[in-house]
C-alpha positions as a Markdown table, in Angstrom:
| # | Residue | x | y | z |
|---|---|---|---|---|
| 1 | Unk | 68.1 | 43.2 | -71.0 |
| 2 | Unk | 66.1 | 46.0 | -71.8 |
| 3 | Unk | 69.3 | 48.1 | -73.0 |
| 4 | Unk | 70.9 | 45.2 | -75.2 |
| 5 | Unk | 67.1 | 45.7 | -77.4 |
| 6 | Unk | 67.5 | 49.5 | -77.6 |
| 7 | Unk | 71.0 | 48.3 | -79.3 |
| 8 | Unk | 69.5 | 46.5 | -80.9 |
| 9 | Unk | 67.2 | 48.5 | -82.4 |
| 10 | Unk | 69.8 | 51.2 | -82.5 |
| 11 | Unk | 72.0 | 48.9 | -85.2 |
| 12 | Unk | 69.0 | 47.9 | -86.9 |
| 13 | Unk | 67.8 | 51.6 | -88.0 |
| 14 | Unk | 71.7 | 52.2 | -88.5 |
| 15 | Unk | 72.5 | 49.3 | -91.0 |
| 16 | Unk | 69.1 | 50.4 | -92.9 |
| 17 | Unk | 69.5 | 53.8 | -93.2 |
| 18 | Unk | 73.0 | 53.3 | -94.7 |
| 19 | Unk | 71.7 | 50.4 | -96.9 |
| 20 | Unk | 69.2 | 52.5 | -98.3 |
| 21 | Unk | 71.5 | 55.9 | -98.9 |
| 22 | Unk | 74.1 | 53.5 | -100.4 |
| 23 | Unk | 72.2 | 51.3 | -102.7 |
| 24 | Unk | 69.4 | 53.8 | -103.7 |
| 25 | Unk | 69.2 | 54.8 | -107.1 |
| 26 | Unk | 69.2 | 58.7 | -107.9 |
| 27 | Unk | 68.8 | 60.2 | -111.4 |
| 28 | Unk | 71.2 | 62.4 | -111.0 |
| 29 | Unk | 74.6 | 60.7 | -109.9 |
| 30 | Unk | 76.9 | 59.9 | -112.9 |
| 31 | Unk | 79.5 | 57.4 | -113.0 |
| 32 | Unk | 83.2 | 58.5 | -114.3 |
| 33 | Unk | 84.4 | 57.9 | -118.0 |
| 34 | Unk | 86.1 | 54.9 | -117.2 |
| 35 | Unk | 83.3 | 53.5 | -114.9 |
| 36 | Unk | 83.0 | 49.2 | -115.1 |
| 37 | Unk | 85.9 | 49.3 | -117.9 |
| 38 | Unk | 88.9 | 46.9 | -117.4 |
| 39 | Unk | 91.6 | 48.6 | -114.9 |
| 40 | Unk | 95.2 | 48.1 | -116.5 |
| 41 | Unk | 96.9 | 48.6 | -113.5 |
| 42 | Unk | 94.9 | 45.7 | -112.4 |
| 43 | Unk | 96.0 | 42.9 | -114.9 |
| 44 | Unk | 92.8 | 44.1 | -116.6 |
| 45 | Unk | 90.2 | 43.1 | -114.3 |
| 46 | Unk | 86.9 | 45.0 | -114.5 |
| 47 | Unk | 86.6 | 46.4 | -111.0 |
| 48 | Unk | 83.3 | 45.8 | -108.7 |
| 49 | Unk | 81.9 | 47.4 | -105.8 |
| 50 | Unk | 79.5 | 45.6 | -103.4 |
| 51 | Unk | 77.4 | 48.1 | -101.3 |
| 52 | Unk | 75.8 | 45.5 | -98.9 |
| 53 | Unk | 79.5 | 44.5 | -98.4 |
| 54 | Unk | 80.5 | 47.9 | -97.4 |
| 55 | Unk | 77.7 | 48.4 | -95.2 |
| 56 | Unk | 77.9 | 45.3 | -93.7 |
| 57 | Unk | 81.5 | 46.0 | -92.9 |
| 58 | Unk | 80.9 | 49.3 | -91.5 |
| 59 | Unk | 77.8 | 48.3 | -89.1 |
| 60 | Unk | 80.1 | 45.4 | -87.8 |
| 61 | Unk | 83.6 | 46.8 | -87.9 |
| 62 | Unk | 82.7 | 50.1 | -86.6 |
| 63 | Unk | 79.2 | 51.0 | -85.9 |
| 64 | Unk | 77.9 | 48.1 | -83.5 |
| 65 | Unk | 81.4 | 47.9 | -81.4 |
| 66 | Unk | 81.6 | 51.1 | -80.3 |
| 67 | Unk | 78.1 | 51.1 | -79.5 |
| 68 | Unk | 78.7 | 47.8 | -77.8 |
| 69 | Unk | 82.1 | 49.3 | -75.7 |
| 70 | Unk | 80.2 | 52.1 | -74.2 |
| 71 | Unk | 77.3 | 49.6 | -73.3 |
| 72 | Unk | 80.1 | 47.7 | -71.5 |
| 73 | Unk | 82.0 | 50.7 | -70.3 |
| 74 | Unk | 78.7 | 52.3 | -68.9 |
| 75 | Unk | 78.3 | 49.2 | -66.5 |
| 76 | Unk | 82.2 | 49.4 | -65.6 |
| 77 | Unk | 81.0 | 53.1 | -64.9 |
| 78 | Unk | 78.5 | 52.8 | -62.8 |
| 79 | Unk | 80.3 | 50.1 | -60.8 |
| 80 | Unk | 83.7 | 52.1 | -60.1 |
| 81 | Unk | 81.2 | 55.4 | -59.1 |
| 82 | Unk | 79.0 | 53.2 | -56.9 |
| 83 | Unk | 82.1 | 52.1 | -55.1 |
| 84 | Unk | 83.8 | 55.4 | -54.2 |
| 85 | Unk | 80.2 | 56.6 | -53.0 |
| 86 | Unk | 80.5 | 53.5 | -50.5 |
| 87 | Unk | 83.3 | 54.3 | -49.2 |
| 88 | Unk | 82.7 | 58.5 | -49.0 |
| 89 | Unk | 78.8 | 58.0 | -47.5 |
| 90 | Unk | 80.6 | 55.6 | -44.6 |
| 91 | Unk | 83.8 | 57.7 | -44.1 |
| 92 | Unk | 84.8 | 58.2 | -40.8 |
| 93 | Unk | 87.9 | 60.2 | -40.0 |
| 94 | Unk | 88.6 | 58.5 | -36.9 |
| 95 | Unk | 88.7 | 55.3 | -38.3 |
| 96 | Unk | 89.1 | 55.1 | -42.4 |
| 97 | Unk | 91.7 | 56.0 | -44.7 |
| 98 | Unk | 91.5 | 59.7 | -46.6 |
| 99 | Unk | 93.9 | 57.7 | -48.9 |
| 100 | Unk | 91.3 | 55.0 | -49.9 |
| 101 | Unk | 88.9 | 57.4 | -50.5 |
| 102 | Unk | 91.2 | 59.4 | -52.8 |
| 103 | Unk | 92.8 | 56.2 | -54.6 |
| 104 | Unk | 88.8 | 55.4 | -55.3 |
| 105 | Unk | 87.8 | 58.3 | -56.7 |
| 106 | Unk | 90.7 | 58.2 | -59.2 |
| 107 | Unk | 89.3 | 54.7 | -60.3 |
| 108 | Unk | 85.8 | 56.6 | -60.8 |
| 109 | Unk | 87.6 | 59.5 | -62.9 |
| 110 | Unk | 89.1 | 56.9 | -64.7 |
| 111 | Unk | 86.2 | 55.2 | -65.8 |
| 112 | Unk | 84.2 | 58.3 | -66.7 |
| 113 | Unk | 87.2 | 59.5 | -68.9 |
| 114 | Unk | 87.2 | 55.7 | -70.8 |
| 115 | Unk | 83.4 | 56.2 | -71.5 |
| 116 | Unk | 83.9 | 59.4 | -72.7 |
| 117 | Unk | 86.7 | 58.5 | -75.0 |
| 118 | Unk | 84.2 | 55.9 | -76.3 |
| 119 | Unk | 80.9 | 58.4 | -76.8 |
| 120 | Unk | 83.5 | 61.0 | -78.3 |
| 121 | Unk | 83.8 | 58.2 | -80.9 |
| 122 | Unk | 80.2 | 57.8 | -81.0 |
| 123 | Unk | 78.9 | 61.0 | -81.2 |
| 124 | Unk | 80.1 | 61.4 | -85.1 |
| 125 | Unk | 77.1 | 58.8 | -85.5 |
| 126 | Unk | 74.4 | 60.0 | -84.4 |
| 127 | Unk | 71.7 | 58.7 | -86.3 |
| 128 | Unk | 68.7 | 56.3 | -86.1 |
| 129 | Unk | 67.1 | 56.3 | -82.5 |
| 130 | Unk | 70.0 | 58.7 | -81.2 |
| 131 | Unk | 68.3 | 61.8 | -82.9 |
| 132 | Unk | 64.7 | 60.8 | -82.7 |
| 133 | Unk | 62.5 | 63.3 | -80.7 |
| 134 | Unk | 65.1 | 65.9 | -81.4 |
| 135 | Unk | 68.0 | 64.6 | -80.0 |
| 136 | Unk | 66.7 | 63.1 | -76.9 |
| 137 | Unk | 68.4 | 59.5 | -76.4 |
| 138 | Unk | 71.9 | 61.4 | -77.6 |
| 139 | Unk | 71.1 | 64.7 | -75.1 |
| 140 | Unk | 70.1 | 62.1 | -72.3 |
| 141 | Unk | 73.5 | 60.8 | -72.0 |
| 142 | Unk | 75.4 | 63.4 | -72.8 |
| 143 | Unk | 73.6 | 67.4 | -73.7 |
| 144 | Unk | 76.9 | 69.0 | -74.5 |
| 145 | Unk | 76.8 | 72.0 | -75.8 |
| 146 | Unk | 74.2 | 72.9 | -73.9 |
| 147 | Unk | 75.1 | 72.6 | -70.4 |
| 148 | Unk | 73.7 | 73.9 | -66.2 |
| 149 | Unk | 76.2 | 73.7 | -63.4 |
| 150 | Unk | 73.4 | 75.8 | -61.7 |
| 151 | Unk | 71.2 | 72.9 | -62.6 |
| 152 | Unk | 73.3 | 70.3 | -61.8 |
| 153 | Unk | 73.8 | 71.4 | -58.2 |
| 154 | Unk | 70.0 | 72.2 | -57.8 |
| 155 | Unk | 69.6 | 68.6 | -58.8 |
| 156 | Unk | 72.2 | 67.4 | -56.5 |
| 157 | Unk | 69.9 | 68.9 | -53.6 |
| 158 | Unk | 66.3 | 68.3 | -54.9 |
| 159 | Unk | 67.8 | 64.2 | -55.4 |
| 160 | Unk | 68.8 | 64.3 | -51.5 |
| 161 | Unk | 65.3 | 66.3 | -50.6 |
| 162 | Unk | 63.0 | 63.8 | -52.6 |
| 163 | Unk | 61.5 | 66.7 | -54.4 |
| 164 | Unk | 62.4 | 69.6 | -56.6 |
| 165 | Unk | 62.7 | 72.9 | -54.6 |
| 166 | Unk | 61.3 | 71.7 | -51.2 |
| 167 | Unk | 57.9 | 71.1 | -52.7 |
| 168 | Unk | 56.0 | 67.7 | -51.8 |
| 169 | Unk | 53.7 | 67.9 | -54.8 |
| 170 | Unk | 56.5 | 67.6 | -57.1 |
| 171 | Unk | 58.0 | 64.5 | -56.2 |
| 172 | Unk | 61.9 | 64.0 | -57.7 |
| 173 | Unk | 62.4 | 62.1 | -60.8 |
| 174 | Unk | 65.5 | 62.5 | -63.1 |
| 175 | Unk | 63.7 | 61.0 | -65.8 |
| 176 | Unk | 61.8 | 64.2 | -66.1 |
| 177 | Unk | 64.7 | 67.0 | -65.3 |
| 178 | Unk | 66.0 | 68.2 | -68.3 |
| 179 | Unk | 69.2 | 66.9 | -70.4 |
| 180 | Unk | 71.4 | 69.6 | -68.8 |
| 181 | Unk | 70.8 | 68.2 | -65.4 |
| 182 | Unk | 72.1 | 64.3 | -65.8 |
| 183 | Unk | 74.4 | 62.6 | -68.0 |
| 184 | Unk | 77.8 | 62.2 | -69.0 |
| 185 | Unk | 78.2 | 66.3 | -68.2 |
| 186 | Unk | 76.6 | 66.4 | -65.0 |
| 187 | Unk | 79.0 | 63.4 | -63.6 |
| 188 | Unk | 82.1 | 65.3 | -65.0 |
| 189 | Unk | 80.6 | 67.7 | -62.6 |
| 190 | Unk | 80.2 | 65.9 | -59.8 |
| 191 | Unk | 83.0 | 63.9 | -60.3 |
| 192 | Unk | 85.7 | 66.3 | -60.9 |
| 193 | Unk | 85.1 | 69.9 | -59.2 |
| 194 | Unk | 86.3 | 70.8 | -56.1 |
| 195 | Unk | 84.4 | 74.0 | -55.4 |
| 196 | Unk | 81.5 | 72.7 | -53.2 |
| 197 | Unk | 79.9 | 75.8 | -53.1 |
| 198 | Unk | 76.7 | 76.0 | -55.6 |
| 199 | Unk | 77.1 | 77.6 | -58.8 |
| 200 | Unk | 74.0 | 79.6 | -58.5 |
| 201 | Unk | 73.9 | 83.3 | -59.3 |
| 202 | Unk | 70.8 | 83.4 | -56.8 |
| 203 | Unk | 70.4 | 79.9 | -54.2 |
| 204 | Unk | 66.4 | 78.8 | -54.0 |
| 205 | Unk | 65.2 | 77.4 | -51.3 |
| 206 | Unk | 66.5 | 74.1 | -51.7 |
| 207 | Unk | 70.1 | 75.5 | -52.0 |
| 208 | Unk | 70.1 | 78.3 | -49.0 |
| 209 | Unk | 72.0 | 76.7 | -46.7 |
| 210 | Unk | 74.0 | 74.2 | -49.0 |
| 211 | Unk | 76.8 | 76.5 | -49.0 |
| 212 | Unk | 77.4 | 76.5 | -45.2 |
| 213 | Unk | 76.7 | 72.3 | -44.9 |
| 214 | Unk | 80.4 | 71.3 | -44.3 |
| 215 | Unk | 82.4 | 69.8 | -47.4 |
| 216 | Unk | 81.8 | 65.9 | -46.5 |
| 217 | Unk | 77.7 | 66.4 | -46.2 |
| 218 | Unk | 78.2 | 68.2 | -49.5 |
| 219 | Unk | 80.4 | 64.9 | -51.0 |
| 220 | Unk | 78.1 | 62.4 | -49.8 |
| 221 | Unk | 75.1 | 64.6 | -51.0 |
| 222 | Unk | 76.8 | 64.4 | -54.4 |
| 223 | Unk | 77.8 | 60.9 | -54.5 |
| 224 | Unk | 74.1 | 60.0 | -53.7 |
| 225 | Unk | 73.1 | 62.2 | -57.0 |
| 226 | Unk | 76.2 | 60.7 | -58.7 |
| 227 | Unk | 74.5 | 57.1 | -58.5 |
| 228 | Unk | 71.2 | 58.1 | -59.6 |
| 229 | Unk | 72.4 | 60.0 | -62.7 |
| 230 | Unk | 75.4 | 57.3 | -63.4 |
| 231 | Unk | 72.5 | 54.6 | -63.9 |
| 232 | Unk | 70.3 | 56.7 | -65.9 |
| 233 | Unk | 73.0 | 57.4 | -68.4 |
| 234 | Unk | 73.0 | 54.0 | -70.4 |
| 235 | Unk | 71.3 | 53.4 | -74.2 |
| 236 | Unk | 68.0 | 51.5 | -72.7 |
């Protein structure tokens, strides 16, 4: 799978980069006075220090599981988001349950706030591919502190529309909207506010009558955006 080899790669540049910093020689480090002498306290023993072993331990204890959790927890994500979106694009007051809906979109929370507890984790290692192309693989899943709710809910109606701001020649693709428009952020957005009115100082054309749509149009018009961003926020 193409996201297990960007992983891959990510725990490959990760475990060299450390190896390198820790088992690089610099001319101007100095060892203390009792460096490699015998250590009373420890029957005598000279003390020794393995930097592959360190390393090693890190990348595997630390490093390449929580990398590997979010993976997991990304796919648990985009499951529990794509099932409350089934349920609110086919809700029907006369006939389904407001209660199933709700009890779904408490799952979805859920698992939004369980991969965010992992990338909080993550994001104090931020190296390798993660930062390359100033920032772009970290800002693509999650751009904090930079941050639209203007640009979310643009996005929200140029995904429905197909294109961005009603024009035909500029076909929608979230791969080219910036980071502040998808991501972690933008589904703590979608997921969690209740003011369905656009955050927009001034609406474009896309948003002028998003405002008066009623609250369930604007739900399901969200959940479809939801979907889209939800996949696109994975380490592939």
């Amino acid at each position: 799978m193409a996201i297990n080899k960007r992983l891959n790669t990510i725990f490959l540049a990760i475990s060299t980069t450390l190896f390198l910093s820790a088992c690089g020689e610099s001319t101007s480090s100095k060892s203390g006075p009792g460096f490699g002498a015998p250590d009373p306290g420890n029957g005598g023993v000279t003390p020794t220090f393995d930097e592959s072993k360190l390393i090693n331990n890190l990348v595997d204890q630390v490093i390449s599981p929580t990398f590997n959790a979010f993976s997991e927890q990304s796919i648990n994500q985009l499951a529990a988001i794509s099932d409350y979106c089934t349920l609110e694009e086919n809700f029907t007051p006369d006939l389904d349950d407001p209660a199933s809906v709700s009890a779904s979109l408490l799952v979805a929370k859920q698992n939004w706030q369980d991969t965010m507890l992992i990338w909080q984790q993550a994001e104090v290692m931020q190296m390798g591919p993660l930062i390359e192309n100033d920032n772009e693989l970290r800002n693509r899943i999650y751009s904090w502190p930079a941050y639209s709710y203007c640009g979310v809910d643009q996005d929200v109606a140029y995904f429905e529309d197909g294109m961005v701001n009603l024009d035909p020649n500029k076909p929608y693709d979230i791969k080219a909207r910036t980071s502040t428009r998808r991501g972690l952020f933008a589904l703590q957005r979608l997921l969690f506010n209740q003011d369905y009115n656009h955050a927009c100082i001034t609406a474009n054309d896309a948003l002028s009558d998003w405002n008066s749509r009623t609250v369930q149009e604007r739900k399901v018009a969200r959940c479809q955006f939801a979907k889209e961003a939800v996949s696109y926020t994975h380490l592939r």
